[in-house]
XYZ file of C-alpha atoms in Angstrom:
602
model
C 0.000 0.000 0.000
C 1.273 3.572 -0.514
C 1.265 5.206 2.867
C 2.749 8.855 1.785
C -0.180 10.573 2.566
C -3.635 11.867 1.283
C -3.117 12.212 -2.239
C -6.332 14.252 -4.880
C -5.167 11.919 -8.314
C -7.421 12.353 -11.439
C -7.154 9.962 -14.167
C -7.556 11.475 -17.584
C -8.098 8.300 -19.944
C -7.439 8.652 -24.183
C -10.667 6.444 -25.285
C -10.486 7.612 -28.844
C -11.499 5.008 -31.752
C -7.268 4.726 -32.472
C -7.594 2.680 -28.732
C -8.964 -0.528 -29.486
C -11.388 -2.787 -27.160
C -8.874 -5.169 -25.848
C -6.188 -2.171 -25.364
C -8.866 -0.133 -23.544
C -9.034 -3.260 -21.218
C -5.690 -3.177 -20.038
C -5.925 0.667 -19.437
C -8.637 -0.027 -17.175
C -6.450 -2.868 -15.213
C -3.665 -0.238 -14.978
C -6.241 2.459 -12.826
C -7.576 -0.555 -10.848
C -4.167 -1.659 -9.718
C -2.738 1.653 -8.997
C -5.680 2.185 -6.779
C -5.600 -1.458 -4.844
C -2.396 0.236 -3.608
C -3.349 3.370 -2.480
C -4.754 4.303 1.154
C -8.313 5.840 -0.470
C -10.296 7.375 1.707
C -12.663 11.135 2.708
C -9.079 11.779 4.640
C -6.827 9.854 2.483
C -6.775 9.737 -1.159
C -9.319 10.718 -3.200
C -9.443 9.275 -6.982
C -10.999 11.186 -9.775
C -11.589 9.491 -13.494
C -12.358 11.054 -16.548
C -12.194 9.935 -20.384
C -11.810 11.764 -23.774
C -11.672 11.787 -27.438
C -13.312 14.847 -29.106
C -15.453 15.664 -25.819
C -14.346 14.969 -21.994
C -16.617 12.953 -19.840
C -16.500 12.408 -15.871
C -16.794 8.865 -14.768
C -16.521 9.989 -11.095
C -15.497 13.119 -9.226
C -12.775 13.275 -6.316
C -15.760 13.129 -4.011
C -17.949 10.665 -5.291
C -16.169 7.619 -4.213
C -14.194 6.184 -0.708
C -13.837 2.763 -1.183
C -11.796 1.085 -3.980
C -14.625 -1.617 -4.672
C -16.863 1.509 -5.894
C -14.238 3.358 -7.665
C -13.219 -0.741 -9.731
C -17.109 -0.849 -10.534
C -17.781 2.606 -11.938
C -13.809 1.904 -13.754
C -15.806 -1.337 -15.349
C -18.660 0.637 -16.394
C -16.635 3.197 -18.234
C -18.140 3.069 -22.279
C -15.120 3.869 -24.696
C -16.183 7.174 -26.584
C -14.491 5.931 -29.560
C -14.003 9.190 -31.182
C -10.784 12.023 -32.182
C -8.037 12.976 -29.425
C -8.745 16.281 -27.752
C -6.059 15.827 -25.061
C -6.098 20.029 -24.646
C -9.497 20.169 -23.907
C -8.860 17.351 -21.201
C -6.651 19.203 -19.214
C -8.491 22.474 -19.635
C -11.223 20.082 -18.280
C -9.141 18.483 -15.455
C -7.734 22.095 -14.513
C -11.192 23.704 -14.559
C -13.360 21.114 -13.019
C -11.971 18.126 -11.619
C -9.579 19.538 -9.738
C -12.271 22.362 -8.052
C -12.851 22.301 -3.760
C -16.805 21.719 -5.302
C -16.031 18.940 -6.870
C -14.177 17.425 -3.963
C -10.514 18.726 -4.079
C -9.102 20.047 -0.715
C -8.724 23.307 -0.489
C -4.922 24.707 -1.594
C -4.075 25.814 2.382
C -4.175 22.368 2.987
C -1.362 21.592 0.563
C -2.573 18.076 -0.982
C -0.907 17.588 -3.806
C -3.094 17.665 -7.171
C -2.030 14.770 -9.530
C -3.249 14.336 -13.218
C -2.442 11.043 -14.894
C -2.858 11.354 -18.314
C -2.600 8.034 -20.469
C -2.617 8.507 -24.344
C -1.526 6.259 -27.200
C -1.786 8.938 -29.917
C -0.870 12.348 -31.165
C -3.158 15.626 -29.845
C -5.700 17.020 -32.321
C -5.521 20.683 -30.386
C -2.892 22.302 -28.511
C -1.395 21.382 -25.275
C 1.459 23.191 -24.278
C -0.278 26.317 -23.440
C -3.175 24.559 -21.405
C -0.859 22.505 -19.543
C 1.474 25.315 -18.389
C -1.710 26.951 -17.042
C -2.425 23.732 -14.915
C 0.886 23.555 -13.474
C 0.902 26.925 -12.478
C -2.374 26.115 -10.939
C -0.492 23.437 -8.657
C -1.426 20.256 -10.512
C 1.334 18.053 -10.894
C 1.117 16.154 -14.049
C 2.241 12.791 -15.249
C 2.102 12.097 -19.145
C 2.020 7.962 -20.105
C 2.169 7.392 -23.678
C 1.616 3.867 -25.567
C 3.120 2.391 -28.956
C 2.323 5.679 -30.965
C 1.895 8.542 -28.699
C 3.916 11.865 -29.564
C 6.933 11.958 -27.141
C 7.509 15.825 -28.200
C 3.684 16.069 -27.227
C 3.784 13.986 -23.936
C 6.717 16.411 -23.449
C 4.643 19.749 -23.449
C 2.492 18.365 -20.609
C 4.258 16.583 -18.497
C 5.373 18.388 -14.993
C 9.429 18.950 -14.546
C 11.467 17.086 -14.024
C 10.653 15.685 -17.292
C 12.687 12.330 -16.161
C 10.624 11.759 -13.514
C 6.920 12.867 -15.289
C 7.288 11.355 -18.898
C 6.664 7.744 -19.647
C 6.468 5.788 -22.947
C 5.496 2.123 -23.040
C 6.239 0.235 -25.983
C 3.006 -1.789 -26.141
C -0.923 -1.610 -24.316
C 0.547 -5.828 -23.157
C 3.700 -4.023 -21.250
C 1.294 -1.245 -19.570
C 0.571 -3.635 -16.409
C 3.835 -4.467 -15.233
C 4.707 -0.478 -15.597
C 2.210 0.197 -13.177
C 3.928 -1.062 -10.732
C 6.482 0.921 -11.841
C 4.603 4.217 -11.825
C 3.090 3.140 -8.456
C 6.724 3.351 -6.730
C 7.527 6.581 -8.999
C 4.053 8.299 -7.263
C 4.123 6.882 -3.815
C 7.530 7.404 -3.268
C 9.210 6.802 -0.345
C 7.563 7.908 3.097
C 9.271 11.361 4.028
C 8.472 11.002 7.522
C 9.793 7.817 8.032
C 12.526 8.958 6.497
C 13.773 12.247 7.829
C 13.440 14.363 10.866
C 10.681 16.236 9.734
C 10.134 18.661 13.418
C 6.566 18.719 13.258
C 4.961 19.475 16.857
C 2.390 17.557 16.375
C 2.044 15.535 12.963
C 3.602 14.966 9.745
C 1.647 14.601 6.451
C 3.539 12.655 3.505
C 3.296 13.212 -0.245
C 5.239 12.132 -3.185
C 9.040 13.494 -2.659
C 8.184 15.769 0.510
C 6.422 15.952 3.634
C 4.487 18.798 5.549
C 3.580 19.514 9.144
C -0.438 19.550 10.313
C -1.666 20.670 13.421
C -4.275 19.267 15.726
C -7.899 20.808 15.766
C -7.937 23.969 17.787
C -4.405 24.837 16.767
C -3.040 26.581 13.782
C 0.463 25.820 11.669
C 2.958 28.808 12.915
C 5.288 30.307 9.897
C 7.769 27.915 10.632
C 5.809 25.669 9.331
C 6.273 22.882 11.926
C 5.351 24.278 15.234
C 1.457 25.138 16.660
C -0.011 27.892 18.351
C -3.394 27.430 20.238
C -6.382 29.483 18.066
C -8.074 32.202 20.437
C -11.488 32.034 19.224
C -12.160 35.322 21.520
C -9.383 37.633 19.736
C -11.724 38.812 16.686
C -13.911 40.428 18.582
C -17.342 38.681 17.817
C -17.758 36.331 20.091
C -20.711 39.021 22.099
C -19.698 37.522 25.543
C -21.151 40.226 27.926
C -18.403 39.848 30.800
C -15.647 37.007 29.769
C -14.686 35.454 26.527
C -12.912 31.688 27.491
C -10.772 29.939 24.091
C -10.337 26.387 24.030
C -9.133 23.996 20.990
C -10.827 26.299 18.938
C -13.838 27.466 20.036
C -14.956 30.031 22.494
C -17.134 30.007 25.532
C -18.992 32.483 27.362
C -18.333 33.135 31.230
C -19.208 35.861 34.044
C -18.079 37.468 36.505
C -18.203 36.078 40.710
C -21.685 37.049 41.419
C -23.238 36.574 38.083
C -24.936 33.611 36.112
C -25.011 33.134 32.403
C -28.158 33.307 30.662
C -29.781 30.916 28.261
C -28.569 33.020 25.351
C -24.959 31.830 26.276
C -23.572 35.350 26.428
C -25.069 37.853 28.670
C -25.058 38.060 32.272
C -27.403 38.336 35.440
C -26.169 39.209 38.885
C -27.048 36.891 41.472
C -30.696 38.044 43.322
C -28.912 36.862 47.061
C -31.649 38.778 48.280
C -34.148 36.707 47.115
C -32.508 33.657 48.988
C -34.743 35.108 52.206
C -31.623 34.747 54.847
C -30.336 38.488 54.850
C -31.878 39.966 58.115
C -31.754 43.212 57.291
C -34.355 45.842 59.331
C -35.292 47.459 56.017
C -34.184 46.952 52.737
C -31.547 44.394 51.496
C -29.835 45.302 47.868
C -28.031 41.943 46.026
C -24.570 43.160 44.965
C -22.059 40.941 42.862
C -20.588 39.592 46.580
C -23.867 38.955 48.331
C -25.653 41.142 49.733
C -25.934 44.764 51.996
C -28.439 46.064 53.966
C -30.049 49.834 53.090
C -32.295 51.799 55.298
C -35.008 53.991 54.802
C -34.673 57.688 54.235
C -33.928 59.962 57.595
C -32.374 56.390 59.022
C -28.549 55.458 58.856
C -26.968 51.387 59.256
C -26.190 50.257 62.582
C -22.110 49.381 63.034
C -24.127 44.820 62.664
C -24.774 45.882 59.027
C -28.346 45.189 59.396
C -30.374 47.495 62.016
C -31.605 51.155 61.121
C -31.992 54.233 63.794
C -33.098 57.228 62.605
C -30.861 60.036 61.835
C -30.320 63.702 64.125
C -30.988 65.471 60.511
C -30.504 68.706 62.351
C -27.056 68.049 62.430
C -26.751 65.884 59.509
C -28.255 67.799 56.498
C -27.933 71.719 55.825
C -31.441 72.344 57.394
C -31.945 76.501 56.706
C -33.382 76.947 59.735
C -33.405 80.303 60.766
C -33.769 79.834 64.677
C -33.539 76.338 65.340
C -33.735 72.811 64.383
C -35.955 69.903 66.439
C -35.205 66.419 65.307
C -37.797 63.403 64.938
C -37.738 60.131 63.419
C -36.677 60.387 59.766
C -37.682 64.445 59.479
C -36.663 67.473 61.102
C -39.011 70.711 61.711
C -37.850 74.427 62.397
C -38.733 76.949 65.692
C -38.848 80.420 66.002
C -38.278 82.260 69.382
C -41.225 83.189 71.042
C -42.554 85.952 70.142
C -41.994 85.235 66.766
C -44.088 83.211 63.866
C -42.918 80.446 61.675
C -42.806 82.028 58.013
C -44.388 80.241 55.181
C -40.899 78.468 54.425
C -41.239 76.500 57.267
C -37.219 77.867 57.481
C -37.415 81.168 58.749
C -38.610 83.539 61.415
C -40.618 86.880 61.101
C -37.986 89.447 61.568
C -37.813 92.785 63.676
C -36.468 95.735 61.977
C -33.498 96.166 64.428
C -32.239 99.893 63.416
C -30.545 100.023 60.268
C -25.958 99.460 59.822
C -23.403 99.746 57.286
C -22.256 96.566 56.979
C -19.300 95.338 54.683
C -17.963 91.587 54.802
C -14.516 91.395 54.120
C -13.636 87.124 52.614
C -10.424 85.602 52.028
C -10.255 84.380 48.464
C -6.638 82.708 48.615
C -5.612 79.314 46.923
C -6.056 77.604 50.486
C -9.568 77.977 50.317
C -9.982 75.735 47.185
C -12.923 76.466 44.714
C -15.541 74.361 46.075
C -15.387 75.995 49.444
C -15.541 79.780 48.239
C -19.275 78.585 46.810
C -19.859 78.013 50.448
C -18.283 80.831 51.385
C -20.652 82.427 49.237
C -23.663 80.811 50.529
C -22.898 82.169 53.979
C -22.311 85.603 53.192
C -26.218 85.093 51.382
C -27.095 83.884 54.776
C -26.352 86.407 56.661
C -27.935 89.222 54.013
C -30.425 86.960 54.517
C -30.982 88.111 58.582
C -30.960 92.196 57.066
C -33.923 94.981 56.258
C -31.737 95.727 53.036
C -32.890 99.188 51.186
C -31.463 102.534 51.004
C -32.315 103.721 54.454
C -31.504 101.114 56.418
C -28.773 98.359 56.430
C -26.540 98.633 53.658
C -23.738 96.024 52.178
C -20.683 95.933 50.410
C -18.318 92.928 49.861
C -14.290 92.846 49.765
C -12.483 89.852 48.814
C -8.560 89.303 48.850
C -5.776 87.128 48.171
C -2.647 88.771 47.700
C -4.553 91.688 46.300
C -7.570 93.168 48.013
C -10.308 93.931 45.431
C -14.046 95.373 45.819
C -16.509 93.255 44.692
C -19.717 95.732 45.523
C -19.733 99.224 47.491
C -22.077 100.138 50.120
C -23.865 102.138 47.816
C -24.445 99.620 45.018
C -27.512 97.416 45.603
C -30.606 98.274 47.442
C -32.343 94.908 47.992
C -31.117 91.964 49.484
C -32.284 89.913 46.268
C -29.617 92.193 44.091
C -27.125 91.871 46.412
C -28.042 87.726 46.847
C -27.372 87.453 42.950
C -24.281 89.814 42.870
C -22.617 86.932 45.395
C -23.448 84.207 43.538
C -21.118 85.982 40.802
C -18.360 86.720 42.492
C -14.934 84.595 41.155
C -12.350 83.388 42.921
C -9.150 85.391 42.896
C -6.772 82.546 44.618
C -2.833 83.579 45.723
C -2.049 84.285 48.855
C -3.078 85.664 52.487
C -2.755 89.039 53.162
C -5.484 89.986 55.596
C -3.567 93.070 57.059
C -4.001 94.738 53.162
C -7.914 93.826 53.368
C -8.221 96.069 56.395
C -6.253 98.986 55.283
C -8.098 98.797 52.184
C -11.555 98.187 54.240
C -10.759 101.327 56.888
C -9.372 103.892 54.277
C -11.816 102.894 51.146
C -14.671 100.895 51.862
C -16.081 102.854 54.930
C -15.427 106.151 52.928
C -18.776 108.304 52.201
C -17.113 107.974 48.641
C -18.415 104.419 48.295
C -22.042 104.875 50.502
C -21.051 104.625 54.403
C -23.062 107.420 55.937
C -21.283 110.446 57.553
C -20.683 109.400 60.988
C -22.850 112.179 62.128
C -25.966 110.162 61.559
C -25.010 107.841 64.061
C -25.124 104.557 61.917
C -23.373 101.670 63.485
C -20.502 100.236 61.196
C -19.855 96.930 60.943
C -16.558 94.817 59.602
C -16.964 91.183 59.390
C -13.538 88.950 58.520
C -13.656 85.969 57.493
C -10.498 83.818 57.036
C -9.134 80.047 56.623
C -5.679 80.638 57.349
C -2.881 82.560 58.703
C -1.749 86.037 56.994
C 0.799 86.175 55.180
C 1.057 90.108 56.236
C 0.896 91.806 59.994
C -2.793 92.363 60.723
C -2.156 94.459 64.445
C -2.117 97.718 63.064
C -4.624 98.134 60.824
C -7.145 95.768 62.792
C -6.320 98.322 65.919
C -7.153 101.488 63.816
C -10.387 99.797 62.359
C -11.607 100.067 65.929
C -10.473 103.085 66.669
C -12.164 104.823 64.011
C -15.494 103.348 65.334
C -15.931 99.849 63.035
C -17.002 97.136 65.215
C -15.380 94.302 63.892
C -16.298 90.454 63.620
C -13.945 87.377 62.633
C -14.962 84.838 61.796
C -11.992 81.537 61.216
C -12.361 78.397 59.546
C -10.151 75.466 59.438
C -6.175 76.277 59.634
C -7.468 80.176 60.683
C -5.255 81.282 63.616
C -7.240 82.319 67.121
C -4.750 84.714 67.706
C -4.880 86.542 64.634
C -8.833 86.249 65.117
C -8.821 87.502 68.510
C -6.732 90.592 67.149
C -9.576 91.200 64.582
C -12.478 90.932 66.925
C -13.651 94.354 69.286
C -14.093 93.887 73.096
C -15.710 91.807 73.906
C -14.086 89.354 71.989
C -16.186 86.213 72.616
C -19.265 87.529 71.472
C -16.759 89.080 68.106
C -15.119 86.173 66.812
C -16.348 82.457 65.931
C -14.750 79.589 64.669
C -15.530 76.668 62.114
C -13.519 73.570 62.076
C -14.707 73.267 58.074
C -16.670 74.795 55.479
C -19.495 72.277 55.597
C -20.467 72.776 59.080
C -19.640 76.688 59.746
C -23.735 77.267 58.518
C -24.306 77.311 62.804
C -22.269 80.454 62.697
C -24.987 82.338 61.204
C -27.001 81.875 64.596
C -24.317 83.847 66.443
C -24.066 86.579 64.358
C -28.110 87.055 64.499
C -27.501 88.072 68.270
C -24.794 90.311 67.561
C -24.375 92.003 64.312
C -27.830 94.208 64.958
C -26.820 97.105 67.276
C -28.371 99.424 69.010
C -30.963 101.609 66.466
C -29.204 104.465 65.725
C -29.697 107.716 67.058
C -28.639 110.584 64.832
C -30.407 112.314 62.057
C -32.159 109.053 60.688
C -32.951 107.535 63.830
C -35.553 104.433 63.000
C -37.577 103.288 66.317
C -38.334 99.644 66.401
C -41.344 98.827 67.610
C -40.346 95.309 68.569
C -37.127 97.135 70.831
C -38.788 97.251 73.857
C -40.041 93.605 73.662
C -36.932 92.681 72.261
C -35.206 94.192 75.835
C -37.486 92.207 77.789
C -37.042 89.003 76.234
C -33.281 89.453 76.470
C -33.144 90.069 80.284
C -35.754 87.031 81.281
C -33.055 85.075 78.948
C -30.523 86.404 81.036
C -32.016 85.650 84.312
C -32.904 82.120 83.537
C -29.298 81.422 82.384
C -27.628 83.202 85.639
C -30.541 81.095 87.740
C -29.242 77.797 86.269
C -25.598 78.409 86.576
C -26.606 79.706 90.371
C -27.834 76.337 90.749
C -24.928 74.231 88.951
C -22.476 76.588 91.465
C -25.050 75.085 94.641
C -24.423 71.360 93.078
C -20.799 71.576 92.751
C -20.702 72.983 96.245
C -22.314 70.286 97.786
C -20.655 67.451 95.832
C -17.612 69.322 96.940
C -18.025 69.200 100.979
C -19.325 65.235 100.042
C -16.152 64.638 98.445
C -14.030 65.896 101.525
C -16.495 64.560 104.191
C -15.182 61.176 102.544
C -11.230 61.855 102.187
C -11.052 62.781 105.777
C -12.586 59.910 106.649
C -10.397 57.593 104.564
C -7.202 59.507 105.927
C -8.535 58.690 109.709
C -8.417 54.581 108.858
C -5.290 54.902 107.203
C -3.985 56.711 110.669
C -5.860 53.762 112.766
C -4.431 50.947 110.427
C -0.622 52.309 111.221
């Protein structure tokens, strides 16, 4: 048997009338014994047969047979045509048809070779040099066997090169059987991969005079042409695998992520309801997440330190509430109180308000780098709150607004706006300078420029309180003392307010006597909203006495309510003092006692 490897041979038989019966016969024993020897088979050799003489007919394609017992029956049947010798058209035939992936060739990447057989006893009646140079340069290896009175100059012109080993005359149709065994060592050849080294990872495929390497399914050939390389089915791109693409031998498989499964479709994803499982124990909500589960509470509740219990949340100090006055908690909601004497407005934030006298009142804000972006908008915010606690118009309180850096620049004069919605929106507008700290150049700049009549502060003849409010988030970078001293001096009553990394020293400095009820601090911008509340006691003087005195009529309850305040809170420290006292005389009842056992004991 040849064993060389899978092997796509077409026999291209001369049946014209110059071949007579009994020759034909022996033509036909010659195909049957070449193919008792070979290894036929889907994935071994395939055999092809087709006959001529002025027209080509197939007797059976390279895929209609696998078993030599079918392939010696249909060779039996074969019907002589009996006619000229058109070996051209043959080949153009062979080249064109029989050797095509439809009608069972493999395909070229699979490098089987392509063999033609042609046996002829004559001389053409068309061309064949030109057709058969086209079918070698297609890849079909030809083999040209002549008998008695074929045309060696013609078998020649078709055979494949080396002509030595391609071209074959036989002197007579009686000597054509014992050449084919011949022929058969000539095409099988001896087995390449017996014979040499070949390298190939992982197998070796034979032909006549070579050998190449195969790979095993799921792999593909590398450029060396002997090793393999896994194929990743995943790398073009189209496999649709929602989370992971997974390559094996070949083909791809869809996976997901911990936490997920894999739907029926085979490619997208579902996390895992744990939820559902009924085992959480969580107070009020439970929310599946890719590693199990977390509990979630309710709005105005916050999760217990056991992941699972709620209790509701002090909203007055968790959430930016705009009370006015104050806050009073409950479960999950929060509600605002005026002081008595005062109603609830329709905001359910803020307090009717008493016209306390009317100020000038300019707010001087540090705009450095320190203060970072998102924290000037609150900056901004508060300033609004505090317009916010003012009878803004022309004839009563009055605003301007400094900010500096390492410059000091006006952002609105006390004569500018004349509502407390203009000066609201003006704010919101101001940008950020950013630089550095020099607070001691925002007070010069606030005593000799802002205060001026020039830019709206009445004449101090009229008696109208004015007001300086600082407000800082660092140290300056500049002395404050002296200017801070002469702001007083000339009558300014000055606020400071700190936040953050804002020095109490330099604060104290700012503030006027006395200087607890003058300066606050803020340990951040988030939380410094409760400073508003201190300034509502403070920044509202006395009304004002000179040419435009206003009279409140809500002064003289105003006075009242302040002193019962004041009594309560000197009653209850009275009381605290009475505690401590006797807790005091307790303690050293007990001491003396303790020293007279120790005195026994010695």
């Amino acid at each position: 048997k040849c064993r060389t490897g899978p092997l796509d041979i077409v026999f291209v038989i001369d049946s014209s009338r110059s071949v007579r019966p009994f020759e034909f016969e022996t033509m036909r024993r010659f195909m049957i014994d070449i193919i008792g020897n070979l290894d036929v088979g889907p994935n071994a050799t395939r055999v092809g047969v087709i006959q001529y003489s002025s027209q080509v007919q197939n007797i059976f394609s390279l895929k209609t047979f696998f078993t030599r017992a079918d392939m010696e029956k249909a060779i039996n049947s074969i019907v002589p045509l009996a006619q000229g010798t058109m070996t051209g058209l043959a080949i153009q035939y062979a080249m064109n048809v029989a050797f095509t992936v439809q009608e069972g060739a493999r395909p070229p990447h699979k490098k089987i070779p392509r063999i033609a057989i042609i046996v002829t006893d004559g001389r053409p009646q068309d061309r064949v040099s030109e057709v058969a140079t086209q079918a070698r340069n297609a890849g079909i290896e030809i083999y040209a066997v002549g008998i008695q009175r074929a045309d060696m100059n013609s078998l020649r012109a078709m055979a494949s090169p080396p002509l030595e080993e391609h071209v074959f005359l036989v002197e007579s149709f009686e000597l054509i059987q014992q050449f084919g065994k011949q022929f058969q060592d000539k095409l099988c050849g001896a087995d390449m991969c017996l014979e040499r080294d070949h390298g190939c990872q992982h197998s070796c495929v034979s032909s006549p005079g070579s050998f190449h390497c195969e790979c095993n399914p799921g792999y593909r050939l590398n450029a060396d042409g002997k090793t393999c390389s896994p194929i990743d089915a995943c790398a073009d791109g189209r496999h649709g695998c929602e989370h992971q693409c997974v390559s094996a031998r070949g083909v791809y498989s869809c996976r997901c992520r911990a936490g997920y499964y894999l739907n029926q479709d085979k490619r997208t994803c579902t996390m895992i309801d744990y939820c559902s499982f009924g085992n959480h124990s969580c107070q009020h909500e439970c929310v599946s997440i890719p590693a199990g589960h977390r509990c979630r509470c309710r709005h105005g509740f916050t999760l217990q330190p056991d992941g699972a219990s709620c209790r509701a949340i002090d909203l007055c100090n968790g959430v930016d509430h705009g009370c006015e006055f104050k806050c009073v908690s409950s479960e999950g909601s929060f509600r605002c109180e005026c002081p008595e004497g005062q109603q609830l407005q329709a905001d359910g934030r803020t307090c009717s308000k008493c016209g306390a006298g009317h100020v000038d009142l300019v707010m001087v804000i540090d705009g450095s780098k320190s203060v970072r972006p998102q924290n000037f908008e609150l900056v901004k915010q508060f300033v609004n709150r505090i317009v916010d606690l003012l009878e803004v118009s022309p004839g009563g309180t009055r605003v301007g607004l400094v900010q500096y850096s390492s410059r000091v620049r006006t952002e609105f004069p006390l004569n500018k706006y004349h509502s407390a919605d203009e000066i609201k929106a003006a704010v919101m507008k101001v940008e950020y300078m950013e630089k550095g700290t020099m607070t001691g150049l925002a007070l010069k700049h606030m005593v000799e420029h802002s205060f001026s009549e020039l830019e709206g502060a009445r004449p101090l003849s009229h008696n109208v309180p004015r007001i300086g409010l600082v407000f800082t988030d660092g140290r300056s970078q500049d002395d404050i003392s002296e200017w801070a001293r002469r702001a007083k001096e000339s009558g300014i009553v000055m606020f400071a307010v700190g936040v953050g990394k804002a020095v109490e020293e330099e604060l104290r400095a700012i503030a006027s006597e006395p200087v607890e009820q003058h300066f606050s601090y803020s340990a951040d911008f988030t939380t410094m909203t409760h400073l508003v509340e201190n300034f509502k006691l403070n920044i509202c003087p006395e009304e004002g006495r000179g040419e435009t005195e206003i009279r409140s009529p809500c002064e003289c309850e105003a006075l009242v309510q302040f002193q019962t305040n004041t009594v309560a809170i000197l009653q209850s420290l009275t009381e605290r003092n009475i505690l401590w006292a006797h807790s005091l005389a307790q303690m050293t009842a007990r001491l003396e006692a303790l020293e007279k056992q120790i005195a026994l004991k010695k």
